[in-house]
Amino acid sequence: MATAVKKPLAELFSDLSLITDLPSRIGIGWDSLLIRLGLKGVNIEHIEHDHRLLKDKIKNGLVRWNREKIHTPDSKRAAAFLEALRAQGMVSLAEELEDEYNFDEPELVESTPDDTEDSRDTSADISIVYTREASGDIMNSLDRPKNDRSDQTENGPDINGDFPLRDYQMEIAQDGLKGENSIIWAGTGSGKTRVAVHIMKKHLDTNPTGRIAFFNTTLTLLDQQYEVIRKFLPKYEIMKFSGADRISDTLLPNTQHFHVCVLTPMTLEKYLAEGTVSLDLFSMLVFDECHHTRKNEPYNQIMKYYRKLPQDSAVKRPQILGLTASVGTERACNVDGAEKSILDLMARMNVHKIATPRINREEYTQFVPEPKKHSEVMKDRTTDPMRDTIEGAMDRLETWLQDKLLDLDKNVHKLLGEIPDKMRMEQQYQSWLSRLMGALPRSEELTPEIKHQAIVIAEHLTMYQTALSVNHTLCMKDVLEHLYHSSLKYNILEGGKKNAVVISNSSRNNTDEDNTGSDNTDEKKPGDDIIENDNTVVEESGNNKTEHTVVSLYKYVTKRLEILSMNDEYENPNIVRLQEMVDKNFEEKGKDSTFIVFVEQRESAVAVSKYLREKSSFAKCCFLISAQSTADGDGKQSQAEHNRVVQKLLSKQINGLVATQVAEEGLDIPACNFVIRYNKSSNEISTIQAAGRSRAMDGTVIDFANERKHRQEQENVMKLTLMNQALEMVLGRPVDDIRLEVIKRMDSITKTEAEEEERSREAGRKNKTQGNFTLRCLRCQEVAVSSSDIRRYKETNYIVVGRDFYKKAKRRLNKKVRCYENMTTKYKVICKNCCCEWGEGNCMQTCFFAVLKIRQFIVTDDDTGKKYCRVPWSAIPHTVQTMTDEDFSSLAALDKLIEDAPDN
């Protein structure tokens, strides 16, 4: 008889087991078990007879216990768990678990890939069990360089729970310790988090019923700050929540069981909107990187609810504490404007005081040194046939648009007259392309066929425009890699005839009119020599004709670039210069140095990281990019990989990062000897945040950018000067004057927001009516689905229940699977006709169904004929029926109707 395969131990501690299976099987007796497992402060006497609340308590306790033991090997964790079960008389359950799970499996230790390995190949989705010896504790085993003076100690609190602060830190803590709302404004590495935790401790020590919400905007920073707070507040219950935690649905409404909730603002906003949680549940709100409290940014959405709280004494508003290294100036062009920007921020946060080191400024500058700054302008290649080839292809595509679309549609005609063809690498060209992509699907005058062809041409222009930018900053082979990935994204080679738009016809026996007779092939336009190798030949009136398509143009461009990339003479001098800068800094500052290179694009971070590992004599680096998906759903780095990269830097397995702006704010990483901003410039906040990363003594910041971004960086420096001058003006005003000014501005902001919300509600009441609409594919204009076959599930998910839709679509497996709203996203759903991405293919239990991406369709109102293109669901004027149990039943066997597309 075959032996049953046992489950991996890791599954015993999975979310599904922790919050569903184990609590149901354990039941009564969990109170004593919690104590035996070392959990403190657990009291369930008042819910002894309420099994629903008891089950929730079980989830809370088990999740907390599991988090506390996260660095303990699974085998040891499981052994302790079984021992506790047996001690509580739950012997049968312990035996059942031993039969189900493999307690004899070998312990896995984190492997360190070869430094030359492309880190994009790492599998972030594979569960890795870290032993304590392998991974260490991110806070306790921190080994900073000797010249790092950013923090005076790694020790936790003493026996009395106290921990020391420097004089300047005590200075900026005073307002918060008095219970006043304040913003702490101090540089990166000054210990703002330590100061905040000191204030939080005092708040909880003197307020036994106090509850604190500590906000972060990024998941990586959320994890790090959670560990810091747990370390320094060991006697209090601390819990972390984020959209990535499925336990949030169960636990967050029960925040009264925790003293400190570390969470993202979006996580709390969901419950505030539903009305299941009110901000008056908390006695203190702490906003890390509080300069994000502006207009529609996440923190301001939380503060909108704060400003709605009653101001009478019966309901006390939570204390507000903000932390930032730079408040910014928004669009201020003078000191008065910068002062207004600061006061507006204070008003949004109801803050009357800004705490910044003044009395102890000398000590502050000793421990938070100002890095030395240098700048260098990037050089253009004297000969750049790569750029010439790409621009030649763009010239042909732009010519097609001019020849085919002029005079057919007045709006498109106007756009074509505004094409900034001499500025293809600039933002103006990107903006023009975006406006063109928005105008084409909405056109009433273009035929569906011409409209589809024009959209394909615009997509190819977008691909080549990005290739130009890659060519400007990265290697020649990176340009080819970008074009390859774009071919998969736009289905260039597999999209069929619908994507092979003809851009010119010429006789096989005729001389191409573009060929001037010169033997210099560089003077030909791309496509001139395609005839010799093009296999796309059609018969027309008895004569052989060759069709030059966007596909054959793509093949020509990539083939020519492959040949050019073999010649080192054409290599980008800027990427070579970057590598020289890195090596020079290592030689000057020592081989134990740590560095960061900041870049703008995700693919740039990946490419530069790989290049430095291959070419630099000293650099051992990994890339760090956003954990959030792009609009296309690709190009992100998992949260697990984020943590893994940071841990590698902390443990000195690597000595550098190549990162996008995700590493600019707040991450607890070692003090860097040098920071290089490689063609990276955004605003003055980014400037100061990036500079704050070079916080070792004698640190260096180098701005290496083209002339345009070099000028932008100079403007940022001027704005920083305005910001500092405005700060002095604010600090110099009487406190009572500031208080009155803040109250006045806050009342104005609250009134404006109330009026905007009322207008929005009124518009929603007027606009959302019963009616029908049709969705057509954005690219090929084919009818995809009617509104009668769409259902709304949990407000934001629009599911197709009509079976005809699935016969018009194909599904392709996703590279990464993700879960949300009880659904598992396993597929991309694409148009069978043109391969345009229509949405996601999700699974719930055994059912498969499509969730639509509305921006991938042209929506036509069946009654009025009005078209909506690239708009959110909220812009559609008609209501969508809510998903019912009967609708869920209709989803059965939809996977049998849809065709499976080959994996890319």
mmCIF file of N, CA and C in Angstrom, residues 554-608:
data_model
loop_
_atom_site.group_PDB
_atom_site.id
_atom_site.type_symbol
_atom_site.label_atom_id
_atom_site.label_comp_id
_atom_site.label_asym_id
_atom_site.label_seq_id
_atom_site.Cartn_x
_atom_site.Cartn_y
_atom_site.Cartn_z
ATOM 1 N N TYR A 554 10.637 45.910 -37.596
ATOM 2 C CA TYR A 554 11.189 45.478 -36.303
ATOM 3 C C TYR A 554 12.325 44.470 -36.507
ATOM 4 N N LYS A 555 12.110 43.525 -37.405
ATOM 5 C CA LYS A 555 13.155 42.516 -37.664
ATOM 6 C C LYS A 555 14.418 43.168 -38.217
ATOM 7 N N TYR A 556 14.217 44.140 -39.108
ATOM 8 C CA TYR A 556 15.374 44.833 -39.662
ATOM 9 C C TYR A 556 16.140 45.581 -38.578
ATOM 10 N N VAL A 557 15.402 46.335 -37.750
ATOM 11 C CA VAL A 557 16.041 47.133 -36.704
ATOM 12 C C VAL A 557 16.833 46.241 -35.760
ATOM 13 N N THR A 558 16.218 45.175 -35.283
ATOM 14 C CA THR A 558 16.910 44.305 -34.326
ATOM 15 C C THR A 558 18.115 43.616 -34.958
ATOM 16 N N LYS A 559 17.988 43.227 -36.221
ATOM 17 C CA LYS A 559 19.123 42.578 -36.887
ATOM 18 C C LYS A 559 20.286 43.559 -37.031
ATOM 19 N N ARG A 560 19.972 44.790 -37.428
ATOM 20 C CA ARG A 560 21.032 45.791 -37.599
ATOM 21 C C ARG A 560 21.673 46.148 -36.260
ATOM 22 N N LEU A 561 20.855 46.262 -35.205
ATOM 23 C CA LEU A 561 21.400 46.584 -33.893
ATOM 24 C C LEU A 561 22.270 45.448 -33.355
ATOM 25 N N GLU A 562 21.917 44.233 -33.674
ATOM 26 C CA GLU A 562 22.748 43.099 -33.260
ATOM 27 C C GLU A 562 24.140 43.197 -33.877
ATOM 28 N N ILE A 563 24.189 43.580 -35.148
ATOM 29 C CA ILE A 563 25.483 43.728 -35.826
ATOM 30 C C ILE A 563 26.283 44.877 -35.208
ATOM 31 N N LEU A 564 25.601 46.004 -34.962
ATOM 32 C CA LEU A 564 26.285 47.160 -34.385
ATOM 33 C C LEU A 564 26.790 46.873 -32.970
ATOM 34 N N SER A 565 26.043 46.079 -32.205
ATOM 35 C CA SER A 565 26.413 45.811 -30.815
ATOM 36 C C SER A 565 27.696 45.003 -30.697
ATOM 37 N N MET A 566 28.128 44.403 -31.789
ATOM 38 C CA MET A 566 29.380 43.642 -31.760
ATOM 39 C C MET A 566 30.606 44.552 -31.859
ATOM 40 N N ASN A 567 30.380 45.825 -32.145
ATOM 41 C CA ASN A 567 31.479 46.778 -32.292
ATOM 42 C C ASN A 567 31.576 47.635 -31.037
ATOM 43 N N ASP A 568 32.620 47.428 -30.243
ATOM 44 C CA ASP A 568 32.785 48.169 -28.987
ATOM 45 C C ASP A 568 32.923 49.670 -29.209
ATOM 46 N N GLU A 569 33.231 50.081 -30.429
ATOM 47 C CA GLU A 569 33.392 51.499 -30.725
ATOM 48 C C GLU A 569 32.092 52.264 -30.476
ATOM 49 N N TYR A 570 30.963 51.559 -30.616
ATOM 50 C CA TYR A 570 29.661 52.214 -30.482
ATOM 51 C C TYR A 570 29.076 52.088 -29.074
ATOM 52 N N GLU A 571 29.818 51.496 -28.152
ATOM 53 C CA GLU A 571 29.292 51.325 -26.797
ATOM 54 C C GLU A 571 29.046 52.680 -26.130
ATOM 55 N N ASN A 572 28.071 52.707 -25.254
ATOM 56 C CA ASN A 572 27.687 53.928 -24.565
ATOM 57 C C ASN A 572 28.807 54.375 -23.616
ATOM 58 N N PRO A 573 29.393 55.557 -23.816
ATOM 59 C CA PRO A 573 30.488 55.992 -22.935
ATOM 60 C C PRO A 573 30.016 56.335 -21.527
ATOM 61 N N ASN A 574 28.711 56.609 -21.366
ATOM 62 C CA ASN A 574 28.214 57.013 -20.060
ATOM 63 C C ASN A 574 28.164 55.846 -19.073
ATOM 64 N N ILE A 575 27.766 54.674 -19.553
ATOM 65 C CA ILE A 575 27.738 53.519 -18.660
ATOM 66 C C ILE A 575 29.158 53.111 -18.289
ATOM 67 N N VAL A 576 30.084 53.294 -19.227
ATOM 68 C CA VAL A 576 31.497 53.008 -18.937
ATOM 69 C C VAL A 576 32.024 54.002 -17.903
ATOM 70 N N ARG A 577 31.645 55.262 -18.058
ATOM 71 C CA ARG A 577 32.076 56.288 -17.106
ATOM 72 C C ARG A 577 31.500 56.024 -15.720
ATOM 73 N N LEU A 578 30.278 55.548 -15.649
ATOM 74 C CA LEU A 578 29.671 55.211 -14.361
ATOM 75 C C LEU A 578 30.492 54.139 -13.640
ATOM 76 N N GLN A 579 30.879 53.126 -14.381
ATOM 77 C CA GLN A 579 31.691 52.053 -13.778
ATOM 78 C C GLN A 579 33.023 52.594 -13.291
ATOM 79 N N GLU A 580 33.616 53.525 -14.042
ATOM 80 C CA GLU A 580 34.877 54.137 -13.620
ATOM 81 C C GLU A 580 34.693 54.935 -12.323
ATOM 82 N N MET A 581 33.561 55.655 -12.214
ATOM 83 C CA MET A 581 33.279 56.404 -10.987
ATOM 84 C C MET A 581 33.189 55.475 -9.775
ATOM 85 N N VAL A 582 32.493 54.362 -9.954
ATOM 86 C CA VAL A 582 32.337 53.406 -8.855
ATOM 87 C C VAL A 582 33.693 52.884 -8.408
ATOM 88 N N ASP A 583 34.509 52.455 -9.363
ATOM 89 C CA ASP A 583 35.824 51.900 -9.009
ATOM 90 C C ASP A 583 36.733 52.955 -8.382
ATOM 91 N N LYS A 584 36.674 54.185 -8.895
ATOM 92 C CA LYS A 584 37.514 55.253 -8.342
ATOM 93 C C LYS A 584 37.156 55.530 -6.887
ATOM 94 N N ASN A 585 35.872 55.536 -6.572
ATOM 95 C CA ASN A 585 35.449 55.780 -5.193
ATOM 96 C C ASN A 585 35.870 54.646 -4.265
ATOM 97 N N PHE A 586 35.837 53.418 -4.755
ATOM 98 C CA PHE A 586 36.327 52.307 -3.943
ATOM 99 C C PHE A 586 37.825 52.456 -3.669
ATOM 100 N N GLU A 587 38.559 52.864 -4.691
ATOM 101 C CA GLU A 587 40.003 53.032 -4.519
ATOM 102 C C GLU A 587 40.317 54.149 -3.522
ATOM 103 N N GLU A 588 39.523 55.224 -3.532
ATOM 104 C CA GLU A 588 39.791 56.357 -2.651
ATOM 105 C C GLU A 588 39.269 56.143 -1.228
ATOM 106 N N LYS A 589 38.112 55.466 -1.103
ATOM 107 C CA LYS A 589 37.459 55.371 0.199
ATOM 108 C C LYS A 589 37.654 54.020 0.877
ATOM 109 N N GLY A 590 38.227 53.069 0.159
ATOM 110 C CA GLY A 590 38.476 51.768 0.769
ATOM 111 C C GLY A 590 37.583 50.686 0.192
ATOM 112 N N LYS A 591 38.116 49.469 0.199
ATOM 113 C CA LYS A 591 37.396 48.356 -0.409
ATOM 114 C C LYS A 591 36.190 47.910 0.405
ATOM 115 N N ASP A 592 36.093 48.373 1.670
ATOM 116 C CA ASP A 592 34.937 48.008 2.495
ATOM 117 C C ASP A 592 33.815 49.036 2.377
ATOM 118 N N SER A 593 33.878 49.878 1.362
ATOM 119 C CA SER A 593 32.869 50.921 1.167
ATOM 120 C C SER A 593 31.516 50.316 0.782
ATOM 121 N N THR A 594 30.483 51.138 0.958
ATOM 122 C CA THR A 594 29.123 50.780 0.552
ATOM 123 C C THR A 594 28.585 51.905 -0.327
ATOM 124 N N PHE A 595 27.828 51.550 -1.366
ATOM 125 C CA PHE A 595 27.373 52.577 -2.306
ATOM 126 C C PHE A 595 25.954 52.308 -2.782
ATOM 127 N N ILE A 596 25.346 53.354 -3.335
ATOM 128 C CA ILE A 596 24.052 53.242 -4.017
ATOM 129 C C ILE A 596 24.137 54.021 -5.318
ATOM 130 N N VAL A 597 23.644 53.438 -6.386
ATOM 131 C CA VAL A 597 23.442 54.144 -7.646
ATOM 132 C C VAL A 597 21.931 54.275 -7.845
ATOM 133 N N PHE A 598 21.445 55.507 -7.943
ATOM 134 C CA PHE A 598 20.027 55.745 -8.176
ATOM 135 C C PHE A 598 19.773 55.945 -9.674
ATOM 136 N N VAL A 599 18.754 55.273 -10.177
ATOM 137 C CA VAL A 599 18.348 55.407 -11.579
ATOM 138 C C VAL A 599 16.842 55.667 -11.611
ATOM 139 N N GLU A 600 16.326 56.012 -12.794
ATOM 140 C CA GLU A 600 14.909 56.355 -12.896
ATOM 141 C C GLU A 600 14.028 55.154 -13.175
ATOM 142 N N GLN A 601 14.453 54.289 -14.098
ATOM 143 C CA GLN A 601 13.589 53.215 -14.572
ATOM 144 C C GLN A 601 13.954 51.877 -13.933
ATOM 145 N N ARG A 602 12.959 51.018 -13.807
ATOM 146 C CA ARG A 602 13.178 49.689 -13.225
ATOM 147 C C ARG A 602 14.149 48.859 -14.067
ATOM 148 N N GLU A 603 13.937 48.888 -15.378
ATOM 149 C CA GLU A 603 14.818 48.087 -16.220
ATOM 150 C C GLU A 603 16.243 48.646 -16.196
ATOM 151 N N SER A 604 16.393 49.935 -15.941
ATOM 152 C CA SER A 604 17.732 50.515 -15.802
ATOM 153 C C SER A 604 18.420 49.976 -14.551
ATOM 154 N N ALA A 605 17.668 49.842 -13.457
ATOM 155 C CA ALA A 605 18.246 49.302 -12.221
ATOM 156 C C ALA A 605 18.751 47.882 -12.436
ATOM 157 N N VAL A 606 17.967 47.081 -13.126
ATOM 158 C CA VAL A 606 18.371 45.691 -13.395
ATOM 159 C C VAL A 606 19.619 45.655 -14.270
ATOM 160 N N ALA A 607 19.616 46.461 -15.330
ATOM 161 C CA ALA A 607 20.716 46.435 -16.290
ATOM 162 C C ALA A 607 22.013 46.990 -15.695
ATOM 163 N N VAL A 608 21.936 48.118 -14.982
ATOM 164 C CA VAL A 608 23.132 48.729 -14.405
ATOM 165 C C VAL A 608 23.730 47.818 -13.338
#
